[in-house]
XYZ file of C-alpha atoms in Angstrom:
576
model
C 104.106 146.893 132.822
C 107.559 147.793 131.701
C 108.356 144.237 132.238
C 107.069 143.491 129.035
C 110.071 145.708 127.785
C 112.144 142.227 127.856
C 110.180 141.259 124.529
C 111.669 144.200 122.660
C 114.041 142.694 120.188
C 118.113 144.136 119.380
C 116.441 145.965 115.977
C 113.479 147.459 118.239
C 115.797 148.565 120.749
C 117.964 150.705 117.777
C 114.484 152.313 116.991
C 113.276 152.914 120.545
C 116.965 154.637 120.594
C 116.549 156.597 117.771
C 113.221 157.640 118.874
C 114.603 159.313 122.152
C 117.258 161.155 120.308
C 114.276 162.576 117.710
C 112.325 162.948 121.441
C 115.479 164.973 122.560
C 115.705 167.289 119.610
C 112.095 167.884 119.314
C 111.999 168.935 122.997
C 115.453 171.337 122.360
C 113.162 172.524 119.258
C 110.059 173.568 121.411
C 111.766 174.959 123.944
C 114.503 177.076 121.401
C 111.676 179.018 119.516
C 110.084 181.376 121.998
C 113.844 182.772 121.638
C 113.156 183.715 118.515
C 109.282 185.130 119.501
C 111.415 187.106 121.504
C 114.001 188.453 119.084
C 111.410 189.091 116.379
C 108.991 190.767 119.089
C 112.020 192.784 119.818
C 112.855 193.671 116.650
C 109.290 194.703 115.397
C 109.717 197.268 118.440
C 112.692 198.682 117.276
C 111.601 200.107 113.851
C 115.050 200.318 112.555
C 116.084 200.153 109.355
C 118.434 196.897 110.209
C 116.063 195.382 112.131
C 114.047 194.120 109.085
C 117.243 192.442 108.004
C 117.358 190.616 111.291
C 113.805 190.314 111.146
C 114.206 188.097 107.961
C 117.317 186.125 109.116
C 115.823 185.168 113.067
C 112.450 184.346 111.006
C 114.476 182.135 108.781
C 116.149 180.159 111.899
C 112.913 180.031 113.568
C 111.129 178.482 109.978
C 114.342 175.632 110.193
C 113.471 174.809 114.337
C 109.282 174.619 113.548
C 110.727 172.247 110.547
C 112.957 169.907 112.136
C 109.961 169.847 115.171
C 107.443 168.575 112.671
C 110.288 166.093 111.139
C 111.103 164.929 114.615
C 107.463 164.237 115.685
C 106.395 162.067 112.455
C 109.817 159.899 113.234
C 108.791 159.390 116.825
C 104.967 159.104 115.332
C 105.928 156.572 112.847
C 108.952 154.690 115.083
C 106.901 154.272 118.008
C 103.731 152.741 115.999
C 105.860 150.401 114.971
C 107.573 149.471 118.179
C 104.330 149.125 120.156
C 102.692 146.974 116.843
C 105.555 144.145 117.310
C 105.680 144.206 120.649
C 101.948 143.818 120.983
C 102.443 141.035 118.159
C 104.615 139.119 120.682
C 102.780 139.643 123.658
C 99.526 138.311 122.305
C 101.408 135.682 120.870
C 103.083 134.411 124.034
C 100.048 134.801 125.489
C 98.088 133.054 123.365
C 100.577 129.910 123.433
C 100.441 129.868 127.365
C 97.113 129.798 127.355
C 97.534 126.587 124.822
C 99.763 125.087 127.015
C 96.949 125.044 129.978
C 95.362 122.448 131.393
C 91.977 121.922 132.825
C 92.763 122.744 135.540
C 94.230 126.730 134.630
C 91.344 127.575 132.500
C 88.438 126.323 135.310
C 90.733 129.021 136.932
C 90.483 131.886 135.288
C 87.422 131.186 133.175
C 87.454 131.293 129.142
C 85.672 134.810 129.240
C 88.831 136.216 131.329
C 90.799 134.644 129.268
C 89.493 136.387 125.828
C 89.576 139.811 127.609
C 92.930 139.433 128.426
C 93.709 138.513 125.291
C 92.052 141.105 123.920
C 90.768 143.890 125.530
C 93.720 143.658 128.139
C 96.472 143.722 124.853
C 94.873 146.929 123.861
C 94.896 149.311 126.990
C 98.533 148.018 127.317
C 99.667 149.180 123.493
C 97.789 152.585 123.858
C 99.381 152.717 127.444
C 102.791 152.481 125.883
C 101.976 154.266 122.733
C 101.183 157.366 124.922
C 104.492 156.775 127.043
C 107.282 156.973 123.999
C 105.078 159.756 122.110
C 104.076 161.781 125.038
C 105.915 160.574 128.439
C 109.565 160.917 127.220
C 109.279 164.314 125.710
C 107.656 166.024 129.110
C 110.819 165.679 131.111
C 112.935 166.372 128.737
C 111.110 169.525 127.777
C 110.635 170.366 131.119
C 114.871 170.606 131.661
C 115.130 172.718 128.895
C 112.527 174.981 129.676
C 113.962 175.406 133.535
C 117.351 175.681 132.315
C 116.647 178.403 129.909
C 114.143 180.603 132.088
C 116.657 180.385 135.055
C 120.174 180.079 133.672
C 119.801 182.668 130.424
C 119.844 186.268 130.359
C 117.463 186.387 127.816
C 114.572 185.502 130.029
C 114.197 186.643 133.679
C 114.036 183.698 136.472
C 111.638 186.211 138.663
C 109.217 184.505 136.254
C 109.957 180.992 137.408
C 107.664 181.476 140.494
C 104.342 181.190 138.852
C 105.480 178.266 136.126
C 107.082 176.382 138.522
C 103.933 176.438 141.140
C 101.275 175.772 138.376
C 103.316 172.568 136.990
C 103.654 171.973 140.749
C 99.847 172.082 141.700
C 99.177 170.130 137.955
C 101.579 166.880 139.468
C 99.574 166.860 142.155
C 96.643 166.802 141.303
C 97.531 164.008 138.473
C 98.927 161.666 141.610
C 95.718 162.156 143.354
C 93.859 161.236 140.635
C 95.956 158.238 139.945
C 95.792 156.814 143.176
C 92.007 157.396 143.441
C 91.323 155.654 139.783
C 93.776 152.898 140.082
C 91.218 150.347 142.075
C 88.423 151.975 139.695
C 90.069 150.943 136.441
C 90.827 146.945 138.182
C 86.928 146.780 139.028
C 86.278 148.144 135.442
C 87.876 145.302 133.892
C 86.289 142.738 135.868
C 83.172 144.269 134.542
C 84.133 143.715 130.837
C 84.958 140.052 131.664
C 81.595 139.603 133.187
C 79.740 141.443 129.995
C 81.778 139.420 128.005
C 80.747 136.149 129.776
C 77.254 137.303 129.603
C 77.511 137.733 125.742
C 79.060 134.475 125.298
C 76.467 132.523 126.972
C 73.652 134.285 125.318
C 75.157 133.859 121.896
C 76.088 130.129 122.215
C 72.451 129.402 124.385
C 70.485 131.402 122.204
C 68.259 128.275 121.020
C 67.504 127.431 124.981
C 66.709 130.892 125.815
C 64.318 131.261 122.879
C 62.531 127.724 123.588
C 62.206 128.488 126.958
C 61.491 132.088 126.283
C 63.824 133.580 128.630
C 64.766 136.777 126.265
C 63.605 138.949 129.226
C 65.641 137.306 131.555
C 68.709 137.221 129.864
C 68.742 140.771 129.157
C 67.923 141.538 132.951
C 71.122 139.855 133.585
C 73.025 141.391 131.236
C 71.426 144.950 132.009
C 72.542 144.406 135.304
C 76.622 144.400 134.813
C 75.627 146.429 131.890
C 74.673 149.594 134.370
C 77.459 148.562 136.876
C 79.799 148.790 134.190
C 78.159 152.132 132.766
C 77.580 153.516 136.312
C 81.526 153.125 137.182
C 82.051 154.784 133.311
C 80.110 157.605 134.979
C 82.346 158.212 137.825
C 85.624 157.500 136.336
C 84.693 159.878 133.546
C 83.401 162.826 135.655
C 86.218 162.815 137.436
C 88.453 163.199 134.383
C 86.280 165.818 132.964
C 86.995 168.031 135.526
C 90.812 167.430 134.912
C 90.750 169.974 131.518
C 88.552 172.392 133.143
C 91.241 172.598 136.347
C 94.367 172.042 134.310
C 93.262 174.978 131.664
C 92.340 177.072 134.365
C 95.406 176.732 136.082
C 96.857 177.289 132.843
C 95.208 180.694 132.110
C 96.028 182.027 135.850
C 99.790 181.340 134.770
C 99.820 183.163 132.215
C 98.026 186.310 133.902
C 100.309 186.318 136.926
C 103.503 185.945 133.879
C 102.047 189.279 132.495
C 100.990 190.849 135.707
C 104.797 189.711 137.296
C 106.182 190.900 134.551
C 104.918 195.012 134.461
C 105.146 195.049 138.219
C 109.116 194.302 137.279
C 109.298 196.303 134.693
C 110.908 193.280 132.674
C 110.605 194.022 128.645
C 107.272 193.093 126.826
C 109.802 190.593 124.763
C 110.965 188.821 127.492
C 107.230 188.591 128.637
C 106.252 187.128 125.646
C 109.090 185.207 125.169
C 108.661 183.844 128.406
C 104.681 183.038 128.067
C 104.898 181.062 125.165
C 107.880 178.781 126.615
C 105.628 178.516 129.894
C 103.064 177.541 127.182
C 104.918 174.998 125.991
C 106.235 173.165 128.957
C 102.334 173.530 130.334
C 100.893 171.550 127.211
C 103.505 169.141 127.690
C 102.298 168.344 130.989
C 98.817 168.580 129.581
C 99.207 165.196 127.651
C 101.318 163.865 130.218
C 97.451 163.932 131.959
C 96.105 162.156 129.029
C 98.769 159.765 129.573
C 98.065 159.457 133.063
C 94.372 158.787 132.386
C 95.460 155.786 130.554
C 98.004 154.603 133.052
C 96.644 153.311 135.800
C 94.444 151.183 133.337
C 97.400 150.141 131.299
C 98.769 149.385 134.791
C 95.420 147.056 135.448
C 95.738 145.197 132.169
C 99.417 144.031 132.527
C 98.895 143.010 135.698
C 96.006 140.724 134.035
C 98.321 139.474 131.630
C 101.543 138.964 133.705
C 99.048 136.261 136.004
C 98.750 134.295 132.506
C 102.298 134.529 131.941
C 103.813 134.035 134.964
C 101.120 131.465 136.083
C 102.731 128.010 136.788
C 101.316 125.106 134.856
C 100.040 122.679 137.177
C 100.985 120.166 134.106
C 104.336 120.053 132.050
C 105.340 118.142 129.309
C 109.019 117.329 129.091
C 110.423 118.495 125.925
C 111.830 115.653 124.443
C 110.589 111.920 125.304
C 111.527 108.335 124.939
C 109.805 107.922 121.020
C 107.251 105.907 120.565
C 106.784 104.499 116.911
C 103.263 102.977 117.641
C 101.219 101.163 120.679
C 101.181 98.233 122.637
C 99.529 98.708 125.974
C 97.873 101.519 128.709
C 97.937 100.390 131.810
C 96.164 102.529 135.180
C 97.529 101.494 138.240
C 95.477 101.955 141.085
C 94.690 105.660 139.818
C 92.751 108.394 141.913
C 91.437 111.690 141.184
C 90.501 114.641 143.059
C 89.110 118.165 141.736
C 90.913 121.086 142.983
C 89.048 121.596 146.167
C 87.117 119.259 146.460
C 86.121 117.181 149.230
C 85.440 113.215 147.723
C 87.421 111.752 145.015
C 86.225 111.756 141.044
C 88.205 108.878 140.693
C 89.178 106.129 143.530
C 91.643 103.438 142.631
C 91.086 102.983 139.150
C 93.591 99.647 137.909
C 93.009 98.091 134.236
C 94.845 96.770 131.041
C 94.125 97.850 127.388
C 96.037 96.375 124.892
C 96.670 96.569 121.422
C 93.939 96.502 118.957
C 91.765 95.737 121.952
C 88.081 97.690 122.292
C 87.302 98.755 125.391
C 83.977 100.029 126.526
C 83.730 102.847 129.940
C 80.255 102.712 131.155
C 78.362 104.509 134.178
C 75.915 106.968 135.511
C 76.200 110.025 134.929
C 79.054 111.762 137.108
C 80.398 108.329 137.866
C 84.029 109.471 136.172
C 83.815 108.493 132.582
C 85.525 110.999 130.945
C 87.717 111.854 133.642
C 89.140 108.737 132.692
C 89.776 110.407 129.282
C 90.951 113.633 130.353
C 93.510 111.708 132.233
C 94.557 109.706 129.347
C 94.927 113.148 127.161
C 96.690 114.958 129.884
C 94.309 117.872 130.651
C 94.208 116.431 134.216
C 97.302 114.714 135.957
C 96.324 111.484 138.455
C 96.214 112.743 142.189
C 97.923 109.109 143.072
C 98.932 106.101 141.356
C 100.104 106.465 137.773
C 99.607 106.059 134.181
C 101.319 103.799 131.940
C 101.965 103.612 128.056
C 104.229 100.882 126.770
C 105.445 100.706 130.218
C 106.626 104.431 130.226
C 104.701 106.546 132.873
C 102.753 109.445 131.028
C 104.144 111.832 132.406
C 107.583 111.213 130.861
C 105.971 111.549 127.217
C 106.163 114.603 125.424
C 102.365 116.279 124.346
C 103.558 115.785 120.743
C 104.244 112.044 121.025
C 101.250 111.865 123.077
C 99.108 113.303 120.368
C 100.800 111.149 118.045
C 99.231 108.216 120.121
C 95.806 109.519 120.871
C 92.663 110.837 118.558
C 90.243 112.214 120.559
C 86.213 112.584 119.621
C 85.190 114.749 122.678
C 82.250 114.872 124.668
C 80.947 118.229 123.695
C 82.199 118.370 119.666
C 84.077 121.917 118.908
C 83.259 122.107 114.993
C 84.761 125.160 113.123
C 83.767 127.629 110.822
C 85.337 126.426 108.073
C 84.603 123.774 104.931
C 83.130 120.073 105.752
C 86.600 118.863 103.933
C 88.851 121.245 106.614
C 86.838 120.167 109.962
C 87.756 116.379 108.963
C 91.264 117.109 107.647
C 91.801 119.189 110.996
C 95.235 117.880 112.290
C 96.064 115.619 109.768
C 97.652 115.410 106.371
C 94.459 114.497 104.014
C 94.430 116.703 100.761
C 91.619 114.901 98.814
C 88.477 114.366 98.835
C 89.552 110.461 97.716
C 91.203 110.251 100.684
C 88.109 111.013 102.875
C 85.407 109.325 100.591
C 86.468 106.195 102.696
C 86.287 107.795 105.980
C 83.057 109.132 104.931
C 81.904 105.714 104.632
C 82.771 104.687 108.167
C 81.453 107.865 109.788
C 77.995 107.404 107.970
C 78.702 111.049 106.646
C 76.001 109.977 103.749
C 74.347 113.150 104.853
C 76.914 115.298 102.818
C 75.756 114.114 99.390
C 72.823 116.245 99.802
C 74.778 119.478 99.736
C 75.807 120.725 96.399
C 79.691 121.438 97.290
C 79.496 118.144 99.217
C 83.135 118.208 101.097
C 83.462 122.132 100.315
C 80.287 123.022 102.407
C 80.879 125.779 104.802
C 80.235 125.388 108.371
C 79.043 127.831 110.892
C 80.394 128.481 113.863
C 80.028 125.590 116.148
C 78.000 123.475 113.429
C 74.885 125.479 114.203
C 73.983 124.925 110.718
C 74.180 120.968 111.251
C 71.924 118.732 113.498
C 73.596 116.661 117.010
C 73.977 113.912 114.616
C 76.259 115.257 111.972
C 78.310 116.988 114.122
C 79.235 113.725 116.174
C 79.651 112.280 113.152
C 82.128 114.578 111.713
C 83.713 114.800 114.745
C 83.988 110.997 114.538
C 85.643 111.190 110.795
C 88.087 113.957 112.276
C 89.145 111.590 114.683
C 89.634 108.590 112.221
C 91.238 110.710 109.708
C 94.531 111.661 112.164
C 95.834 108.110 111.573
C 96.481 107.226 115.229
C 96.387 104.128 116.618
C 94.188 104.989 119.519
C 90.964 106.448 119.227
C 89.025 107.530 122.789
C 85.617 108.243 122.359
C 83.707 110.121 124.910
C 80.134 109.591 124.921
C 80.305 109.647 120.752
C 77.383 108.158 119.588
C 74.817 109.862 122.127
C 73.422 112.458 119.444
C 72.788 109.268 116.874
C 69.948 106.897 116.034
C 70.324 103.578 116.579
C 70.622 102.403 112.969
C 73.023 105.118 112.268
C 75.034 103.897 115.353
C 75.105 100.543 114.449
C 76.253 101.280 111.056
C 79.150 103.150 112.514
C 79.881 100.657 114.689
C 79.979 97.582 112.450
C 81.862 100.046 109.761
C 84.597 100.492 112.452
C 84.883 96.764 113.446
C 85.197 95.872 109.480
C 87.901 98.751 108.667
C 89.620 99.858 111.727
C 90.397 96.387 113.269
C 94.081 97.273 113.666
C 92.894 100.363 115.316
C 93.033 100.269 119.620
C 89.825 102.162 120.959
C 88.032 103.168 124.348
C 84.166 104.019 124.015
C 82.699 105.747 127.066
C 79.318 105.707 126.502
C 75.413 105.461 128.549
C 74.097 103.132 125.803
C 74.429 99.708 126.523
C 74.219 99.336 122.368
C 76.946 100.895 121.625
C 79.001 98.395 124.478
C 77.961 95.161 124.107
C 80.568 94.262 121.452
C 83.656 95.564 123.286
C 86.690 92.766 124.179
C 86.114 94.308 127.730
C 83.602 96.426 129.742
C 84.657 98.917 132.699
C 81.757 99.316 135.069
C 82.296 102.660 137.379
C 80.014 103.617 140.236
C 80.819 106.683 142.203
C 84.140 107.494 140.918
C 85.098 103.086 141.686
C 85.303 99.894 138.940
C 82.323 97.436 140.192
C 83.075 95.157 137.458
C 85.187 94.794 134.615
C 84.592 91.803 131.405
C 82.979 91.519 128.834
C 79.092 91.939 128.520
C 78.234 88.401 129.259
C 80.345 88.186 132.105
C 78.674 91.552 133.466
C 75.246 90.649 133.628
C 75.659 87.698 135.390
C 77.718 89.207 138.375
C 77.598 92.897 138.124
C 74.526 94.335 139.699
C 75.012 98.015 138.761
C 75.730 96.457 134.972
C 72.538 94.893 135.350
C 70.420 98.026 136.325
C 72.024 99.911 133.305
C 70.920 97.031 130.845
C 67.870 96.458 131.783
C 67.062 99.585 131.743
C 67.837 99.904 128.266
C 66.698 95.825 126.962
C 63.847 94.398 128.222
C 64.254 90.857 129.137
C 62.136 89.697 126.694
C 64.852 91.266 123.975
C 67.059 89.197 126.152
C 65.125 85.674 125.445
C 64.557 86.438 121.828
C-alpha cells in the first residue's frame, strides 16, 4: 500500500513534512501537560499564599500547550485531507487510464464489475486507510517515546509506575496483531463479495426489460439475496469481533488505571505524581486506542491496494508503440494468412484468414453465427492481436501503428451500440469536431435519423442511459451517424443494420453508396440484403473463408453462400 507513496508529488511531500513536525509537537504537547496537572494538583495542596501565584502562572503555560495542541491537530486535520484528496485524484486517474489502455483480452479477465469496484469502492478503503495513518498512526509512536521517556527518565514522575502502563499497551499490541492476522483473509473475501453484488446489480439494472417479460423478479432477487446474506453474514463476524475490541481495550484501560492508584499508595508516591502519572498513562492509552481504529481499517486498506496494484502492474497483453510511421489517409488492409485463438481455448476463432481491401472498396463479412465475424473486426481495431500471421495497412504491419493513427484510420459502429446519456447532437458529435447542427443535418440524411424531427429539441434531445428511451432502430442508427461523422476513411460495421427494417436499411444503404463513395467500408452482417451490393463478399464457416467474390460469383460456387441466401430469397425472388 505504501507503494502508492511514489505518486506523492515534491509540493505534497513539503506538506506530508510539515505535517510530521505539527504530529511531533502535538505529541510533545499531550505528553507535557499532565506536568502541569501535577504542579497545579500540587499546588492546590499546598494552601500557601504563593502558591496561587504559581497556580496562575503553571495554569497559564498549561492554557498555551492545550492551544498549540488544538492548532497542531487542525494543521495535520486540514494537511492530511489534502494530501490523501490528490493522491487519491492520481490514483484513480492512473487507474482509470490503464484500464483504457486494456484490451479484450484484460477486461474478460478481471470482469467490468471488478473493475468498477476497484475503481471505486477499492479507491476509498485505501484514502480512509491512509487518512487514518498520517492523522492517527504517526502520532502513537511518537507519543508513546515521550510518554516512556518522561515516566522513566524524570524525577517528576516515578518509573515504579511503568509496570502496569507498559503491560496494558503490551497486552493492547497483541491483541491488535491477532486480530489483524485473523481479519486479513476476512476483509479479501469481503471484497469479492461487493464485486459480486455489484455484478448482480448491474445485470439486473441493464436486463431489467428481460426479467420483467419473462417475469423473473423472484428469481433475480433470490440471486442477489444470496451474496446479499454472504456478504451480510461475513459483516456479522467481522463486526462482532471488533465490537469486542472497545469492551477489552477499555477494560484493560480501567484496570490500568486502578493498579496506577493502588501502586501508587502501596509506595507511598505523592497523590500529584499519581495523578500526574494517570492522566499521561491516559494519554498514551487513547493513542493506542485509535491506533485500533486504524488497525480495523488496515488490513482492508491492505486488501484494496492489493486490488488495485493487479490493475496497475498488470502487463498489457497489447501495446501500442508511441510514435508510428504517419499515415495521411488509406490505401489498402491486407490479412495474411491470419489465425485466432481465445485465451484458453482449445479450437481456433479464426484459421488462416488471407484477403485484400482496397481503397474505396466495400466489402461485405458474412456467416453463421459464431463463425468469426467480428473477430475479424476486433482484430482490425486492436482489442485482440492475431495468434499467427499478420495484419497489414498500407503495407505497415498493425502492430507498428500507434492507437491514435489507428483511430485516425478506423470508425467503428459496434455490434452492441454504447449510446450515452447525453444530447442526440453530443452522441453523434462523440469523437469528432462537429459544432452545428448544419453540419449534421447531412449526416442525418444518410443515417435515416428522420425520426428526430418528431422531438421538439430535435438534435438537443436528451438521451438516457444506454438509449433506453430510443427503440433498436434509432440507436443503430445513431450509432451509424456517430460513425460517419468522425471523418475517417474507413468505416467497419459490425452487424449494423440488424435492429432496422428493410426499407429503412435500404435507404441507408443507397444514401451511403450516393454520398460516401470515397469512403472504404467492411459490413459484417447475417442479412444477405444488406450484402449483395458489396465489390466483394467474405464467406466464413467455422472460424475459415469458403468463398470470397462478389454475390454472383457466390451463389454459383459457394454452397454455404447458397444456404444463407436462400434462406433469406426464395428462388422465385431470384427469377423475378
Amino acid at each position: 500500500m505504501f507503494k502508492f507513496l511514489k505518486f506523492v508529488d515534491k509540493k505534497n511531500w513539503l506538506l506530508i513534512a510539515i505535517l510530521i513536525g505539527f504530529t511531533l509537537l502535538r505529541s510533545y504537547c499531550d505528553v507535557t501537560i499532565p506536568d502541569y496537572i501535577q504542579k497545579i494538583t500540587s499546588l492546590i495542596t499546598q494552601k500557601t499564599s504563593s502558591s496561587q501565584v504559581d497556580m496562575w502562572s503553571n495554569s497559564g503555560i498549561m492554557f498555551v500547550f492545550i492551544l498549540a495542541d488544538f492548532v497542531s491537530m487542525y494543521i495535520i486535520f486540514y494537511t492530511s485531507s489534502y494530501i490523501i484528496a490528490n493522491l487519491s485524484y492520481t490514483i484513480r486517474d492512473k487507474l482509470f487510464k490503464k484500464i483504457n489502455s486494456f484490451s479484450n483480452n484484460e477486461i474478460n479477465k478481471f470482469s467490468i464489475p471488478s473493475l468498477i469496484t476497484r475503481t471505486t469502492n477499492d479507491i476509498v478503503q485505501v484514502q480512509n486507510t491512509f487518512i487514518m495513518i498520517f492523522r492517527i498512526a504517526l502520532a502513537a509512536p511518537f507519543t508513546l517515546i515521550f510518554g516512556i521517556i518522561k515516566i522513566s527518565s524524570f524525577s517528576d514522575y516515578n518509573s515504579t509506575l511503568l509496570f502496569p502502563v507498559a503491560f496494558s499497551i503490551a497486552l493492547v499490541i497483541i491483541f491488535s496483531v491477532i486480530l489483524i492476522i485473523f481479519l486479513m483473509p476476512k476483509y479479501k473475501v469481503m471484497q469479492t463479495y461487493t464485486d459480486e453484488l455489484n455484478n448482480s446489480v448491474r445485470n439486473q439494472l441493464t436486463g431489467i426489460r428481460v426479467v420483467r417479460a419473462f417475469n423473473a423478479q423472484s428469481f433475480e432477487k433470490n440471486k442477489f439475496g444470496e451474496i446479499n446474506d454472504k456478504s451480510t453474514k461475513l459483516n456479522i463476524f467481522t463486526n462482532t469481533f471488533m465490537g469486542i475490541t472497545f469492551p477489552i481495550i477499555l477494560t484493560v484501560m480501567n484496570l490500568m488505571t486502578l493498579s496506577l492508584y493502588w501502586l501508587g499508595i502501596s509506595q507511598n508516591i505523592s497523590l500529584a505524581v499519581i495523578v500526574s502519572t494517570s492522566s499521561l498513562a491516559m494519554i498514551l492509552f487513547m493513542s493506542f486506542l485509535l491506533l485500533i481504529m486504524l488497525l480495523i481499517m488496515v488490513p482492508r486498506g491492505i486488501i484494496s491496494a492489493k486490488r488495485i496494484n493487479e490493475i496497475l502492474n498488470i502487463k498489457n497483453s497489447i501495446i501500442f508503440p508511441e510514435q508510428s510511421q504517419p499515415i495521411s489517409d488509406f490505401s489498402s488492409l491486407k490479412f495474411n494468412d491470419v489465425s485466432f485463438y481465445h485465451e484458453n481455448a482449445k479450437e481456433p476463432t479464426l484459421k488462416n484468414i488471407s484477403f485484400t481491401l482496397n481503397k474505396n472498396e466495400t466489402i461485405a463479412i458474412i456467416g453463421s453465427n459464431g463463425s468469426g465475424k467480428t473477430t475479424i473486426i476486433e482484430l482490425i481495431e486492436r482489442f485482440y492481436d492475431c495468434t499467427s500471421g499478420n495484419i497489414e495497412i498500407n503495407g505497415f504491419d498493425i502492430k507498428t501503428l500507434s492507437k491514435k493513427n489507428l483511430s485516425q484510420l478506423f470508425a467503428l459502429v459496434p455490434q452492441k451500440h454504447k449510446l450515452f446519456n447525453d444530447t442526440v447532437k453530443k452522441n453523434i458529435s462523440f469523437g469528432s469536431n462537429l459544432v452545428s447542427n448544419e453540419q449534421i443535418e447531412e449526416i442525418k440524411t444518410i443515417a435515416s435519423l428522420d425520426f428526430i424531427d418528431k422531438y421538439e429539441n430535435k438534435f438537443e434531445y436528451k438521451i438516457s442511459q444506454n438509449g433506453k428511451n430510443l427503440s433498436g432502430g434509432q440507436k443503430q442508427r445513431i450509432a451509424i451517424a456517430r460513425a460517419i461523422s468522425k471523418k475517417t476513411p474507413v468505416i467497419l460495421f459490425d452487424d449494423s443494420f440488424s435492429a432496422l427494417d428493410f426499407k429503412t436499411d435500404a435507404s441507408i444503404r443507397k444514401n451511403m453508396h450516393e454520398k460516401l463513395e470515397n469512403k472504404t467500408k467492411i459490413i459484417v452482417a447475417s442479412r444477405i440484403s444488406t450484402v449483395l451490393n458489396a465489390d466483394k463478399i467474405i464467406v466464413l464457416n467455422n472460424g475459415a473463408i469458403e468463398g470470397i467474390g462478389t454475390a454472383d460469383e457466390l451463389l454459383k460456387n459457394c454452397e454455404t453462400y447458397q444456404q444463407i441466401f436462400y434462406s433469406q430469397i426464395s428462388s422465385k425472388e431470384v427469377i423475378n
